[in-house]
Amino acid sequence: MTDLIPATGPSAAMPPAEGGTMLLRGGTVHSPADPFATAMVIERGAIAWVGSEGAADSFADGVDEVVDLAGALVTPAFTDAHVHTTSTGLLRTGLDLTGAASLADALELVRAYAASHSGGGVLLGHGWDTSRWPEERPPSRAELDQAAGGRPLYLSRVDVHSAVVSTALIDRVSGVTERTGYRPDAPLTADAHHVVRAAAFASVTEGQRADAQHAALRHAATLGIGTLHECAGPDISSEDDLTGLLRVAADTPGPRVVGYWAEAVSSPRDLAKVRELGAAGAAGDLFVDGALGSHTACLHAPYADAAQSTGSQYLDPAAIATHVALCTEAGVQAGFHAIGDAAISVVVAGVRTAAQQVGIARVRAARHRVEHAELLTPETIAAFAELGLTASVQPAFDAAWGGQAGMYVQRLGAERARTLNPYAALLRAGVPLALGSDSPVTPLDPWGTVRAAAFHQTPEHRVSVRAAFTAHTRGGWRAAGRDDAGVLVPGAPADLAVWEAGELVVQVPDERVAAWSTDPRSGTPGLPDLTPGRPLPVCVRTIVAGRTIYERPNE
């Protein structure tokens, strides 16, 4: 077997061309239609049949392809509900600082990258995180100037809500020193960061951008990801970036791309742009606040390590209400980026006002979404359930920054940090969850994401592997308005992945009951054992709309 053509794919509005008929047999099919299924048939891009090995014999002569699963596990393909595709691809081919263990390491990586990349373009890098460095500070501008050899340099923090840059890049952006968030020798935040980021990424050519998108989507396919939700917007990417991605997606078989455009709507005319761009909604990274790591998430009480700061608020309840009401009336999904408790309260207040204007039933039916939703309270969780808001969350954030010694405790103190990312409480309240990575903030890693939710570093926030898996498959489709997908049943889109997975178990988060079971009489389809320390499943094949978009090479 060989790797196929670049695994890019069509948008939700333009499904991929359907593959031929295919019989997969001799494995384990994770399907609620038959918990003992070992085989399935795909026809015209949809699942036609799921059942037992004996019945599969009757299909073998009438299909175009028979796939011997050799005991492998078949599951729905994953949906990553929050991705920045071009940035993900640029990181895979560019300057990656996520592994830098110190300031000195980061500067050495910059020197080496600058030396190996000649020319006049902007040097782009991502992933520095001072909370993991012994120096506990970012590089100064003078240090960056020296490491980059005087060239324009942009380095985003791991959360992408602040950046350090060289003097040569600052000099390219007129008026940046007057912008909110500019400080002479500190990371740029807020408006200053947005305009410098735009200038830096404007240096990326259309060809480079397309190459990065192909690279990111090809990588997603190797991980069993069948759909990506691209969170684009004027402060995080550009119109050309989104339309270019959707064009790349439409031209090559691969993962589906659902595009979101994060620009506030203040009149019906503004919705025309959303439609013209091919976006599924005016949602995604429409910033109400920033991020905890950059001290820009908006809090009710000051940061533990920055006592004078409660972060940044970019939208008020009135603007949120207008956005949600107009989107709801037009049948367009709305959504926001909100991390801090104050920002989430602002979103709830705005959506509630919109519900009073257009009716709560219409607001609930629109399935508006909130990205990240980290610092929730019992009151805001209840409001999410009341208003029908989907929580688009990233469990890898807790794996990276949670725990007693993690960045969350540094920023908020132990008591508040312990309340972050309460997935179990959200599910108990009936709040729909969709899981994602926010790549490149944390990597594309679907099984790692499921593990992070099931083994949350705060035990009371853990959910079962089954619940997390559902949120990372069917939950992503539901977040985009589709209830008929993300599950292997007849009639559903044939988006699936084949895995080398080892023993299958049924894992639950509560230690007071059996942690796992292999008893097939339970009738509950098993999933891989994701206990920390165990190897994660390996993707063998990814299929979207009945077409194989990735096949693992022979080893």
Short mmCIF file of C-alpha atoms in Angstrom, two decimals, residues 91 95-103 105-107 109-110 125-133 136-139 144 153-165 183 186-189 193 293-295 401 411 440-441:
data_model
loop_
_atom_site.label_atom_id
_atom_site.label_comp_id
_atom_site.label_asym_id
_atom_site.label_seq_id
_atom_site.Cartn_x
_atom_site.Cartn_y
_atom_site.Cartn_z
CA LEU A 91 4.18 24.61 11.37
CA LEU A 95 9.85 26.85 12.48
CA ASP A 96 8.37 24.74 15.27
CA LEU A 97 9.18 25.92 18.81
CA THR A 98 6.80 23.59 20.64
CA GLY A 99 9.69 21.35 21.65
CA ALA A 100 11.97 24.15 22.87
CA ALA A 101 12.86 23.40 26.50
CA SER A 102 14.31 26.83 27.25
CA LEU A 103 14.76 30.35 25.94
CA ASP A 105 16.84 26.43 22.85
CA ALA A 106 14.28 28.66 21.16
CA LEU A 107 16.88 31.22 20.10
CA LEU A 109 16.20 27.12 16.68
CA VAL A 110 15.58 30.61 15.30
CA GLY A 125 7.43 30.33 13.76
CA HIS A 126 5.09 29.12 16.45
CA GLY A 127 4.87 27.37 19.79
CA TRP A 128 7.02 29.08 22.45
CA ASP A 129 5.75 28.67 25.98
CA THR A 130 7.57 30.44 28.83
CA SER A 131 5.62 28.48 31.45
CA ARG A 132 7.87 25.54 30.56
CA TRP A 133 11.17 27.44 30.38
CA GLU A 136 10.37 32.14 32.64
CA ARG A 137 10.52 34.96 30.11
CA PRO A 138 10.13 35.36 26.35
CA PRO A 139 12.99 36.50 24.12
CA LEU A 144 15.33 38.09 18.25
CA LEU A 153 10.50 37.44 12.30
CA TYR A 154 7.11 36.50 13.76
CA LEU A 155 6.87 33.93 16.57
CA SER A 156 3.42 33.22 17.99
CA ARG A 157 3.01 31.92 21.52
CA VAL A 158 1.60 28.42 21.78
CA ASP A 159 -1.94 29.80 22.34
CA VAL A 160 -1.64 32.12 19.28
CA HIS A 161 -2.94 35.08 21.31
CA SER A 162 0.39 36.86 21.60
CA ALA A 163 3.64 36.96 19.67
CA VAL A 164 7.20 38.17 19.86
CA VAL A 165 8.58 39.82 16.74
CA ARG A 183 4.63 47.33 24.47
CA ALA A 186 7.09 42.54 25.50
CA PRO A 187 4.88 40.15 23.57
CA LEU A 188 2.29 41.81 21.37
CA THR A 189 -1.36 41.21 22.24
CA HIS A 193 -0.80 41.45 17.58
CA GLY A 293 -1.43 31.81 28.74
CA SER A 294 -1.18 35.33 27.30
CA HIS A 295 -3.10 36.88 30.24
CA TRP A 401 -1.49 22.94 31.07
CA ARG A 411 -2.30 31.91 36.04
CA PRO A 440 -1.51 24.28 15.87
CA VAL A 441 -2.12 25.30 19.51
#
